[in-house]
Amino acid sequence: MNAPKVHIHVLPHLERAEKGVVMRFAPNPSGPLHLGHARAAVLNDAYVERYGGSYILRIEDTDPKRVDPDAYRMVQEDIEWMGLRITDVFYQSDRFDQYYRIGRELIGIGGAYVCTCENEQFRILKQAKTPCPCRGHTIEENLELWQKMLDGGFYEGEASVRVRTTLDHPDPAMRDFPAFRILNEPMHPRIEAQVYPLMNFTVAVDDHLMGVTHVIRGKDHIANTRRQKFIYEYFGWNEPVYRHYGRMGIEGVVLSTSQMREGIRSGTYSGWDDIRLGTLRALARRGIKPEAVRQAVLDIGIGETDISFSWDNLFAKNRDIIDPVADRFFFVPDPLLFSIAGATPREAHALLHPGNEKRGYRTLKFENEVFLPGQEFQKEVQMIRLKDLFNVHVDWSSGTPHLTYGGDALSDARALKAPVVQWLPVGDATRCTLHTPDGDIQGLCEGTVRSMEDKVVQFERVGFARIDTISDEGVTAYFCHK
RNA sequence: GCUGCUAUAGUGUAGUCCGGCCAAUCAUGCGAGCCUCUCACGCUCGCGACUGGGGUUCGAAUCCCCAUAGCAGCACCA
């Protein structure tokens, strides 16, 4: 009926983007994607959409400890769910030859050296702005040591390749950062190697080789950007345009993959799609639409301020999307069974969607007994209106509520300000468990809901919910929001 | 400790580059009312912010300085 209101928050213009862009989303396959990833993924996607160009998915799996074999699949699924317009896909684990080749080049031009110092010792020297003994190696010595690394001549921790930066750089984070390390038993699901490239090196190399023009990522990478620029300078490559947005927290949610994993292991969470988590699959399970996530993330934008992501803002976007299309049903929480004296059997016809008669009706057959929400009888109400059916007098004289037919006229109920209440005929009542982040609600719903698997519906007076599974036991639904 | 970034209502955001049109935008939230056979949707009205202090200027949310607060980095993680 109403056109959905769409408020587009216009993202700031990117420099040097007029002729198109090459951007990338580069997750680490350590688990499924969450809202933090969605921000990076959607922002980059939106700029590619705006300026035209290509959108690279680069799986950054160069640290075996941070690779979960299942995550390759989950990341792929999550990206499809978001509807990203990915044009190219790369796995860093396929590209070790490139990293070795360019690593050797960097050593060859004096931009890096092989360091055999103990890690702790190097750290102390670095803090004191003092070169470690290895920094004085000639290029020939370094190339020899590099070959020895590749040939398995060092054990884990015995040698690394460092990028030569400015040792007296005022920021200790910049001084001679590592580019390769040795791992003896890496247990990587996709490759066998002992010399592993590190993130700052692979990112700089890949961004250049893949022609990335613009990088948008969190400000936790600001220092990495400065490090990567050293590599760009050594080779004389053209730098991309960088933008770093602020840190994003989410009300009452852990976004750390390792913490989520621990929670699942310990039984705190039922799995990656536990609706208390901020993973995309958890959002999907409770009926949040990808377009709502996209809108919410675009609304936040690329500001450098740290922000707190609000569920209310996401829910509002989602409500705009689902309210026009979600069919309405009765769900009776904490049901109490009543028989209604003096009422004749009849059928009620309730709209599947208010204000849109074309969507049709559902039929509820009243005979004599109905289930009503227990909470309606907390106070001694005199009359209630069974929605789309009739009025009911409530007699409290015996101490417990006794219901008698109170006429059909809606105006009577209005005059007495009687609550309009959802109800279910005994014959149609279907067991329904509604899972909410705050706990489960046991109740009953209309039988028709059995045909709504995977759909988002609105339980009138309760809220929107996604129908998850149907079984002989009944219906399992996940609460979305009001 | 060192290095850097940021600071607009409960939340998010516009305005800040190029000072005046800002008695500060929009959304969300909250409150009141209307509509309605849902506590949804829609409509109306209302609530609510330029971190603090100096300075420059006829004029500062906007420029400068200091303070404070938050965040990030200083890993053979990404």
Coordinates of C-alpha atoms (C1' of nucleotides) in Angstrom, one line a residue:
Chain A
M1 CA 0.0 0.0 0.0
N2 CA 2.6 2.6 1.0
A3 CA 5.8 2.8 -0.9
P4 CA 8.6 1.8 1.5
K5 CA 10.4 4.9 2.6
V6 CA 14.0 4.7 1.7
H7 CA 16.5 7.1 3.3
I8 CA 19.8 6.8 1.5
H9 CA 22.7 8.1 3.4
V10 CA 25.0 9.3 0.7
L11 CA 28.6 8.1 1.3
P12 CA 31.3 10.6 0.8
H13 CA 33.0 10.8 -2.6
L14 CA 36.2 8.9 -3.0
E15 CA 39.2 10.5 -4.6
R16 CA 40.5 9.2 -7.9
A17 CA 37.4 7.1 -8.4
E18 CA 35.8 8.8 -11.4
K19 CA 37.1 6.3 -13.9
G20 CA 36.1 3.3 -11.9
V21 CA 37.5 1.4 -9.0
V22 CA 39.0 -1.9 -8.0
M23 CA 38.1 -2.8 -4.4
R24 CA 38.3 -5.8 -2.3
F25 CA 36.9 -7.6 0.7
A26 CA 39.5 -9.6 2.5
P27 CA 38.2 -11.8 5.3
N28 CA 40.2 -14.2 7.3
P29 CA 38.6 -17.7 7.2
S30 CA 38.4 -18.2 10.9
G31 CA 34.6 -18.4 11.2
P32 CA 31.4 -17.2 9.6
L33 CA 31.0 -13.5 8.8
H34 CA 29.5 -11.1 11.4
L35 CA 28.2 -7.5 11.4
G36 CA 31.7 -6.2 11.6
H37 CA 32.5 -8.0 8.3
A38 CA 29.3 -6.8 6.8
R39 CA 30.3 -3.2 7.3
A40 CA 33.5 -3.7 5.4
A41 CA 31.9 -5.8 2.7
V42 CA 28.9 -3.6 2.1
L43 CA 30.8 -0.3 2.1
N44 CA 33.2 -1.6 -0.5
D45 CA 30.4 -3.1 -2.5
A46 CA 28.5 0.2 -2.4
Y47 CA 31.5 2.1 -3.8
V48 CA 32.0 -0.4 -6.6
E49 CA 28.3 -0.1 -7.4
R50 CA 28.6 3.7 -7.4
Y51 CA 31.8 4.1 -9.5
G52 CA 31.8 0.9 -11.5
G53 CA 34.7 -1.5 -11.6
S54 CA 35.5 -4.8 -10.0
Y55 CA 35.1 -6.2 -6.6
I56 CA 37.6 -8.8 -5.4
L57 CA 37.1 -11.3 -2.7
R58 CA 40.4 -12.3 -1.2
I59 CA 40.5 -15.0 1.3
E60 CA 43.4 -14.2 3.6
D61 CA 44.4 -17.6 4.9
T62 CA 48.1 -17.3 5.6
D63 CA 48.0 -18.0 9.2
P64 CA 47.2 -21.7 9.8
K65 CA 46.2 -21.0 13.4
R66 CA 43.5 -18.8 12.2
V67 CA 42.0 -21.0 9.5
D68 CA 38.9 -22.9 10.2
P69 CA 38.4 -25.4 7.3
D70 CA 34.6 -24.9 7.6
A71 CA 34.9 -21.2 7.3
Y72 CA 35.7 -21.3 3.6
R73 CA 32.2 -22.6 3.0
M74 CA 30.6 -20.4 5.6
V75 CA 32.2 -17.2 4.3
Q76 CA 31.0 -18.1 0.8
E77 CA 27.5 -18.6 2.1
D78 CA 27.4 -15.4 4.0
I79 CA 28.6 -13.5 1.0
E80 CA 25.9 -14.9 -1.1
W81 CA 23.4 -14.1 1.5
M82 CA 24.5 -10.4 1.5
G83 CA 24.3 -10.4 -2.3
L84 CA 27.7 -8.9 -2.8
R85 CA 28.6 -8.3 -6.4
I86 CA 32.0 -10.1 -6.3
T87 CA 33.7 -10.2 -9.6
D88 CA 37.0 -12.0 -8.8
V89 CA 38.0 -14.5 -6.1
F90 CA 41.5 -15.2 -4.8
Y91 CA 42.9 -17.4 -2.1
Q92 CA 46.2 -16.3 -0.6
S93 CA 47.1 -19.9 0.0
D94 CA 47.2 -20.3 -3.8
R95 CA 49.7 -17.5 -4.2
F96 CA 52.8 -18.5 -2.2
D97 CA 54.9 -18.6 -5.3
Q98 CA 54.2 -15.0 -6.0
Y99 CA 55.0 -14.0 -2.5
Y100 CA 58.3 -15.9 -2.6
R101 CA 59.2 -14.3 -5.9
I102 CA 58.5 -10.8 -4.8
G103 CA 60.0 -11.4 -1.4
R104 CA 63.2 -12.4 -3.1
E105 CA 63.0 -9.2 -5.2
L106 CA 62.6 -7.1 -2.1
I107 CA 65.6 -8.7 -0.6
G108 CA 67.5 -8.2 -3.8
I109 CA 67.0 -4.4 -3.8
G110 CA 67.9 -4.2 -0.1
G111 CA 64.4 -3.6 1.1
A112 CA 64.4 -6.6 3.4
Y113 CA 66.8 -8.8 5.2
V114 CA 66.9 -12.2 6.9
C115 CA 67.0 -11.9 10.6
T116 CA 68.1 -14.8 12.9
C117 CA 67.8 -12.9 16.1
E118 CA 65.6 -14.2 18.9
N119 CA 62.3 -12.5 18.9
E120 CA 62.5 -11.1 22.3
Q121 CA 66.0 -9.8 21.7
F122 CA 64.9 -8.1 18.5
R123 CA 62.0 -6.4 20.3
I124 CA 64.3 -4.9 22.9
L125 CA 66.6 -3.6 20.2
K126 CA 63.7 -2.2 18.3
Q127 CA 62.4 -0.3 21.3
A128 CA 65.9 1.2 21.7
K129 CA 66.0 2.1 18.0
T130 CA 69.1 0.0 17.7
P131 CA 69.8 -2.2 14.6
C132 CA 70.1 -5.9 15.2
P133 CA 73.2 -7.6 13.9
C134 CA 71.4 -9.1 10.9
R135 CA 70.5 -5.7 9.6
G136 CA 74.1 -5.4 8.4
H137 CA 74.0 -8.4 6.1
T138 CA 75.0 -7.8 2.5
I139 CA 72.4 -8.5 -0.1
E140 CA 74.3 -11.6 -1.2
E141 CA 74.3 -12.9 2.4
N142 CA 70.6 -12.2 2.7
L143 CA 69.8 -14.0 -0.6
E144 CA 71.8 -17.0 0.7
L145 CA 69.9 -17.0 4.0
W146 CA 66.6 -16.7 2.1
Q147 CA 67.4 -19.7 0.0
K148 CA 68.4 -21.6 3.2
M149 CA 64.9 -20.7 4.7
L150 CA 63.2 -22.0 1.6
D151 CA 65.3 -25.2 1.7
G152 CA 64.3 -26.0 5.2
G153 CA 67.6 -24.9 6.8
F154 CA 65.9 -23.2 9.8
Y155 CA 63.5 -24.3 12.4
E156 CA 60.5 -22.4 13.5
G157 CA 61.5 -19.1 15.2
E158 CA 65.1 -19.3 14.0
A159 CA 64.8 -17.0 11.0
S160 CA 62.5 -14.4 9.5
V161 CA 62.5 -11.8 6.8
R162 CA 62.1 -8.2 7.9
V163 CA 61.2 -5.2 5.8
R164 CA 63.9 -2.5 6.3
T165 CA 62.1 0.7 7.4
T166 CA 63.3 3.7 9.4
L167 CA 64.8 2.3 12.6
D168 CA 64.5 5.6 14.4
H169 CA 60.9 6.0 13.3
P170 CA 59.0 7.8 16.1
D171 CA 56.3 5.1 16.1
P172 CA 57.8 1.9 17.4
A173 CA 55.1 0.0 15.4
M174 CA 56.8 1.0 12.2
R175 CA 60.3 -0.3 12.8
D176 CA 61.5 -3.2 10.7
F177 CA 58.3 -5.3 10.6
P178 CA 58.3 -9.0 9.6
A179 CA 57.4 -10.2 6.1
F180 CA 58.0 -14.0 6.3
R181 CA 58.3 -16.5 9.1
I182 CA 58.9 -20.2 9.5
L183 CA 56.3 -22.7 10.7
N184 CA 57.3 -26.4 11.0
E185 CA 54.0 -28.1 11.4
P186 CA 51.5 -25.6 10.1
M187 CA 48.5 -28.0 9.5
H188 CA 47.1 -25.8 6.8
P189 CA 44.1 -27.3 5.1
R190 CA 45.1 -26.1 1.6
I191 CA 48.8 -25.9 1.4
E192 CA 52.1 -27.4 2.4
A193 CA 54.8 -24.9 3.2
Q194 CA 57.3 -24.0 5.9
V195 CA 58.0 -20.4 4.9
Y196 CA 54.9 -18.4 5.5
P197 CA 54.3 -14.8 4.4
L198 CA 52.8 -12.4 6.9
M199 CA 49.8 -10.2 6.4
N200 CA 51.5 -6.8 5.7
F201 CA 53.6 -8.3 3.0
T202 CA 50.8 -10.3 1.3
V203 CA 48.4 -7.4 1.4
A204 CA 50.8 -5.0 -0.2
V205 CA 51.8 -7.5 -2.9
D206 CA 48.2 -8.5 -3.6
D207 CA 46.7 -5.1 -3.6
H208 CA 49.4 -4.1 -6.2
L209 CA 49.2 -7.2 -8.3
M210 CA 45.4 -7.2 -8.3
G211 CA 45.3 -3.5 -9.2
V212 CA 43.4 -2.4 -6.1
T213 CA 42.7 1.3 -6.3
H214 CA 40.8 1.9 -3.1
V215 CA 41.0 0.3 0.3
I216 CA 38.3 0.8 2.9
R217 CA 38.9 -0.9 6.2
G218 CA 38.8 -0.4 9.9
K219 CA 41.1 1.9 11.7
D220 CA 42.8 -1.0 13.4
H221 CA 44.7 -1.1 10.1
I222 CA 46.0 2.4 10.1
A223 CA 49.4 1.2 11.3
N224 CA 49.4 -1.6 8.7
T225 CA 48.7 0.9 6.0
R226 CA 51.8 2.8 6.9
R227 CA 53.8 -0.4 7.0
Q228 CA 52.5 -1.5 3.6
K229 CA 53.5 1.9 2.1
F230 CA 57.1 1.0 2.8
I231 CA 56.8 -1.9 0.4
Y232 CA 55.0 0.3 -2.2
E233 CA 57.9 2.7 -2.0
Y234 CA 60.6 0.2 -2.4
F235 CA 59.0 -1.0 -5.6
G236 CA 57.8 2.3 -6.8
W237 CA 54.2 1.1 -7.1
N238 CA 51.3 3.4 -7.1
E239 CA 49.5 3.5 -3.8
P240 CA 45.8 2.9 -3.5
V241 CA 43.5 5.5 -1.8
Y242 CA 43.0 4.4 1.8
R243 CA 40.1 5.2 4.1
H244 CA 39.8 3.9 7.7
Y245 CA 36.5 3.8 9.5
G246 CA 36.2 3.7 13.3
R247 CA 35.7 0.8 15.5
M248 CA 32.2 -0.6 15.8
G249 CA 30.8 -2.2 18.9
I250 CA 27.4 -3.8 19.2
E251 CA 25.1 -3.5 22.2
G252 CA 25.4 -6.6 24.3
V253 CA 27.2 -8.8 21.7
V254 CA 30.6 -10.3 21.3
L255 CA 31.9 -9.9 17.8
S256 CA 35.2 -11.7 18.4
T257 CA 35.3 -14.9 16.4
S258 CA 37.5 -16.5 19.0
Q259 CA 35.2 -15.6 21.8
M260 CA 32.2 -16.9 19.9
R261 CA 34.0 -20.1 19.2
E262 CA 34.8 -20.6 22.8
G263 CA 31.2 -19.9 23.8
I264 CA 30.0 -22.5 21.4
R265 CA 32.6 -25.0 22.6
S266 CA 31.6 -24.4 26.2
G267 CA 27.8 -24.7 25.4
T268 CA 27.0 -21.1 26.1
Y269 CA 25.8 -20.8 22.5
S270 CA 24.1 -23.4 20.5
G271 CA 26.2 -22.7 17.4
W272 CA 27.3 -20.0 15.0
D273 CA 23.7 -19.2 14.3
D274 CA 22.7 -18.8 18.0
I275 CA 20.4 -15.8 17.8
R276 CA 22.3 -14.0 20.6
L277 CA 25.3 -13.7 18.3
G278 CA 26.1 -11.0 15.8
T279 CA 26.9 -13.4 13.0
L280 CA 25.0 -12.9 9.7
R281 CA 23.6 -16.5 10.0
A282 CA 22.2 -15.6 13.4
L283 CA 20.5 -12.5 11.9
A284 CA 19.2 -14.5 9.0
R285 CA 17.8 -17.1 11.4
R286 CA 15.7 -14.6 13.2
G287 CA 14.4 -13.0 10.0
I288 CA 16.7 -10.0 9.5
K289 CA 16.9 -9.4 5.7
P290 CA 20.2 -8.8 4.0
E291 CA 18.9 -5.5 2.6
A292 CA 18.2 -4.3 6.1
V293 CA 21.8 -5.1 7.1
R294 CA 23.0 -3.3 4.0
Q295 CA 20.9 -0.2 4.8
A296 CA 21.9 -0.1 8.4
V297 CA 25.6 -0.3 7.5
L298 CA 25.4 2.3 4.8
D299 CA 23.6 4.6 7.2
I300 CA 26.6 4.3 9.5
G301 CA 29.0 5.1 6.7
I302 CA 32.7 5.4 6.9
G303 CA 33.2 7.9 9.7
E304 CA 36.3 7.6 11.8
T305 CA 34.5 7.9 15.1
D306 CA 34.1 4.8 17.2
I307 CA 30.4 3.9 17.3
S308 CA 28.0 1.6 19.0
F309 CA 25.8 -0.3 16.6
S310 CA 22.2 -0.1 17.8
W311 CA 19.8 -3.0 17.2
D312 CA 16.9 -0.5 17.1
N313 CA 18.3 1.1 14.0
L314 CA 18.7 -2.3 12.3
F315 CA 15.3 -3.4 13.4
A316 CA 13.7 -0.2 12.0
K317 CA 15.3 -0.9 8.6
N318 CA 14.1 -4.5 8.7
R319 CA 10.6 -3.6 9.8
D320 CA 10.3 -1.3 6.8
I321 CA 11.1 -4.3 4.6
I322 CA 9.1 -7.1 6.2
D323 CA 6.0 -5.2 7.6
P324 CA 4.5 -4.8 4.1
V325 CA 4.9 -8.5 3.3
A326 CA 4.6 -10.5 6.5
D327 CA 1.3 -12.3 7.0
R328 CA -0.4 -11.9 10.3
F329 CA -1.2 -14.8 12.6
F330 CA -2.3 -15.4 16.2
F331 CA 0.2 -16.6 18.6
V332 CA -1.1 -17.2 22.2
P333 CA 1.7 -17.2 24.8
D334 CA 1.0 -18.8 28.1
P335 CA -2.3 -20.1 26.9
L336 CA -5.3 -20.7 29.1
L337 CA -8.3 -22.8 28.0
F338 CA -11.8 -21.3 28.3
S339 CA -15.2 -22.3 27.2
I340 CA -17.5 -19.4 26.4
A341 CA -21.0 -19.7 27.6
G342 CA -23.8 -18.6 25.3
A343 CA -21.8 -18.3 22.1
T344 CA -22.9 -20.2 19.0
P345 CA -20.4 -21.8 16.8
R346 CA -19.2 -19.7 13.9
E347 CA -16.3 -18.9 11.6
A348 CA -14.0 -15.9 12.0
H349 CA -12.3 -14.5 8.9
A350 CA -9.2 -12.5 9.7
L351 CA -7.1 -10.6 7.3
L352 CA -3.7 -12.0 6.4
H353 CA -2.5 -8.5 6.2
P354 CA -4.3 -5.4 7.4
G355 CA -5.1 -2.8 4.7
N356 CA -4.4 -5.3 2.0
E357 CA -7.5 -7.4 1.5
K358 CA -6.2 -8.9 -1.7
R359 CA -3.8 -11.0 0.3
G360 CA -6.7 -12.9 1.6
Y361 CA -8.1 -14.2 4.8
R362 CA -7.5 -17.0 7.2
T363 CA -10.4 -18.9 8.7
L364 CA -10.7 -19.7 12.4
K365 CA -13.6 -22.0 13.4
F366 CA -15.0 -21.1 16.8
E367 CA -17.0 -23.9 18.4
N368 CA -16.9 -23.5 22.1
E369 CA -13.5 -23.6 23.6
V370 CA -10.7 -21.2 23.0
F371 CA -7.2 -20.5 24.2
L372 CA -6.4 -17.0 25.4
P373 CA -3.2 -15.4 26.5
G374 CA -2.8 -15.8 30.3
Q375 CA -1.4 -12.3 30.8
E376 CA -4.8 -10.8 29.8
F377 CA -6.2 -12.1 33.1
Q378 CA -3.6 -10.6 35.4
K379 CA -6.1 -7.8 36.2
E380 CA -9.8 -8.2 36.7
V381 CA -10.9 -7.0 33.2
Q382 CA -14.7 -6.9 32.6
M383 CA -14.7 -7.4 28.9
I384 CA -12.3 -8.5 26.2
R385 CA -12.7 -8.6 22.5
L386 CA -11.6 -11.7 20.7
K387 CA -10.1 -10.2 17.6
D388 CA -12.3 -10.7 14.4
L389 CA -14.8 -12.7 16.5
F390 CA -16.9 -11.2 19.2
N391 CA -16.9 -9.7 22.7
V392 CA -16.7 -11.7 25.9
H393 CA -17.8 -10.7 29.4
V394 CA -15.5 -11.7 32.2
D395 CA -17.1 -12.6 35.4
W396 CA -14.8 -12.7 38.4
S397 CA -17.4 -13.4 41.1
S398 CA -16.2 -17.0 41.7
G399 CA -12.6 -15.9 42.0
T400 CA -11.6 -17.3 38.7
P401 CA -12.6 -15.7 35.4
H402 CA -15.7 -17.0 33.8
L403 CA -16.5 -16.1 30.2
T404 CA -19.8 -15.5 28.6
Y405 CA -20.7 -14.3 25.1
G406 CA -20.9 -10.4 25.0
G407 CA -22.3 -9.6 21.6
D408 CA -20.7 -9.0 18.2
A409 CA -20.6 -5.3 18.1
L410 CA -17.1 -3.9 18.0
S411 CA -18.4 -0.6 19.1
D412 CA -19.4 -2.1 22.5
A413 CA -15.8 -3.3 23.0
R414 CA -14.5 0.1 22.0
A415 CA -16.8 1.9 24.3
L416 CA -15.6 -0.1 27.3
K417 CA -12.0 0.1 26.1
A418 CA -11.9 -3.6 26.1
P419 CA -8.5 -5.1 25.0
V420 CA -8.6 -6.7 21.6
V421 CA -7.0 -10.1 22.1
Q422 CA -5.7 -12.8 19.9
W423 CA -7.2 -16.3 20.4
L424 CA -7.2 -19.8 19.1
P425 CA -9.9 -22.4 18.6
V426 CA -9.0 -25.7 20.4
G427 CA -9.1 -27.6 17.1
D428 CA -6.6 -25.3 15.4
A429 CA -4.1 -24.6 18.1
T430 CA -0.7 -25.8 17.2
R431 CA 2.2 -26.0 19.6
C432 CA 4.7 -23.3 19.0
T433 CA 8.0 -22.5 20.7
L434 CA 9.1 -18.9 20.2
H435 CA 12.9 -18.5 20.8
T436 CA 13.9 -15.0 21.8
P437 CA 17.3 -13.7 22.8
D438 CA 16.0 -13.5 26.4
G439 CA 14.6 -17.0 26.5
D440 CA 12.0 -19.3 25.0
I441 CA 8.2 -18.6 25.1
Q442 CA 5.9 -21.6 24.9
G443 CA 2.6 -21.0 23.2
L444 CA 0.2 -21.9 20.5
C445 CA -0.3 -20.7 17.0
E446 CA -2.6 -21.1 14.1
G447 CA -2.3 -24.3 12.1
T448 CA -1.8 -22.4 8.9
V449 CA 1.6 -21.4 10.3
R450 CA 2.7 -24.9 9.5
S451 CA 2.8 -23.9 5.8
M452 CA 5.0 -20.9 6.5
E453 CA 8.4 -22.5 7.0
D454 CA 11.3 -20.1 6.5
K455 CA 8.9 -17.2 6.1
V456 CA 8.8 -14.2 8.3
V457 CA 5.3 -13.6 9.8
Q458 CA 3.9 -11.3 12.3
F459 CA 2.4 -12.7 15.4
E460 CA -0.2 -10.1 16.2
R461 CA 0.5 -8.1 19.4
V462 CA 3.7 -10.1 19.9
G463 CA 6.1 -9.2 17.1
F464 CA 7.7 -10.4 13.9
A465 CA 9.2 -13.9 13.9
R466 CA 10.7 -16.3 11.4
I467 CA 9.2 -19.7 11.2
D468 CA 12.2 -22.0 11.4
T469 CA 11.1 -25.6 11.5
I470 CA 7.9 -27.6 11.4
S471 CA 7.6 -31.0 13.0
D472 CA 5.1 -33.3 14.6
E473 CA 5.9 -31.6 17.8
G474 CA 4.7 -28.3 16.4
V475 CA 6.3 -25.1 15.2
T476 CA 9.6 -23.6 16.1
A477 CA 10.0 -19.9 15.5
Y478 CA 12.6 -17.2 16.2
F479 CA 11.6 -13.8 17.4
C480 CA 12.8 -11.0 15.2
H481 CA 11.6 -7.8 16.7
K482 CA 8.4 -5.9 17.5
Chain B
rG1 C1' 55.5 4.8 27.9
rC2 C1' 55.8 5.9 22.5
rU3 C1' 53.0 6.9 17.8
rG4 C1' 48.5 8.1 15.5
rC5 C1' 43.2 9.0 14.9
rU6 C1' 38.6 10.8 16.7
rA7 C1' 35.1 14.0 19.7
rU8 C1' 27.2 16.9 17.2
rA9 C1' 20.8 14.5 21.1
rG10 C1' 19.8 7.6 24.3
rU11 C1' 21.7 5.5 19.3
rG12 C1' 23.3 6.4 14.2
rU13 C1' 24.0 10.6 11.0
rA14 C1' 24.2 15.7 8.0
rG15 C1' 26.7 20.3 8.5
rU16 C1' 33.3 21.1 9.6
rC17 C1' 37.6 21.3 3.8
rC18 C1' 35.8 27.1 1.6
rG19 C1' 33.4 30.9 9.3
rG20 C1' 27.7 34.1 8.6
rC21 C1' 21.7 30.9 5.0
rC22 C1' 22.8 26.3 11.9
rA23 C1' 17.6 29.3 17.2
rA24 C1' 22.0 22.7 13.9
rU25 C1' 19.6 17.9 9.2
rC26 C1' 17.5 13.2 8.7
rA27 C1' 16.5 8.4 10.8
rU28 C1' 15.9 5.7 15.1
rG29 C1' 14.4 5.9 20.3
rC30 C1' 11.2 8.0 24.0
rG31 C1' 6.4 10.8 25.4
rA32 C1' 1.4 12.6 24.1
rG33 C1' -2.6 12.3 20.6
rC34 C1' -5.2 10.5 16.1
rC35 C1' -6.1 6.2 13.0
rU36 C1' -6.9 1.0 13.4
rC37 C1' -10.9 -5.4 15.1
rU38 C1' -2.6 -6.1 16.7
rC39 C1' 1.0 -3.4 21.5
rA40 C1' 2.4 -3.6 13.9
rC41 C1' 1.9 0.1 9.9
rG42 C1' 0.4 5.2 8.9
rC43 C1' -0.4 10.5 10.6
rU44 C1' 0.3 14.9 14.1
rC45 C1' 2.7 17.2 18.0
rG46 C1' 6.6 17.1 21.6
rC47 C1' 11.6 15.6 24.0
rG48 C1' 16.7 15.6 23.0
rA49 C1' 23.3 17.5 21.0
rC50 C1' 27.8 21.1 18.8
rU51 C1' 33.2 17.4 25.3
rG52 C1' 35.5 21.7 28.4
rG53 C1' 38.5 26.1 28.5
rG54 C1' 41.2 29.9 26.1
rG55 C1' 42.2 32.5 21.4
rU56 C1' 41.4 34.7 16.2
rU57 C1' 37.1 37.4 14.1
rC58 C1' 32.0 42.1 13.3
rG59 C1' 30.6 36.9 13.5
rA60 C1' 32.9 30.1 15.4
rA61 C1' 29.7 23.5 15.5
rU62 C1' 33.1 25.1 11.6
rC63 C1' 39.9 28.1 12.1
rC64 C1' 44.2 27.9 16.1
rC65 C1' 46.0 26.4 21.1
rC66 C1' 45.5 23.7 25.6
rA67 C1' 42.9 20.2 28.5
rU68 C1' 39.8 15.9 29.0
rA69 C1' 37.8 11.4 27.1
rG70 C1' 37.6 7.3 23.8
rC71 C1' 39.9 4.2 20.3
rA72 C1' 43.9 2.0 17.5
rG73 C1' 48.9 0.3 16.8
rC74 C1' 53.9 -0.8 19.0
rA75 C1' 53.0 -9.8 17.3
rC76 C1' 57.5 -14.5 13.5
rC77 C1' 47.9 -12.6 13.9
rA78 C1' 44.6 -10.7 10.2

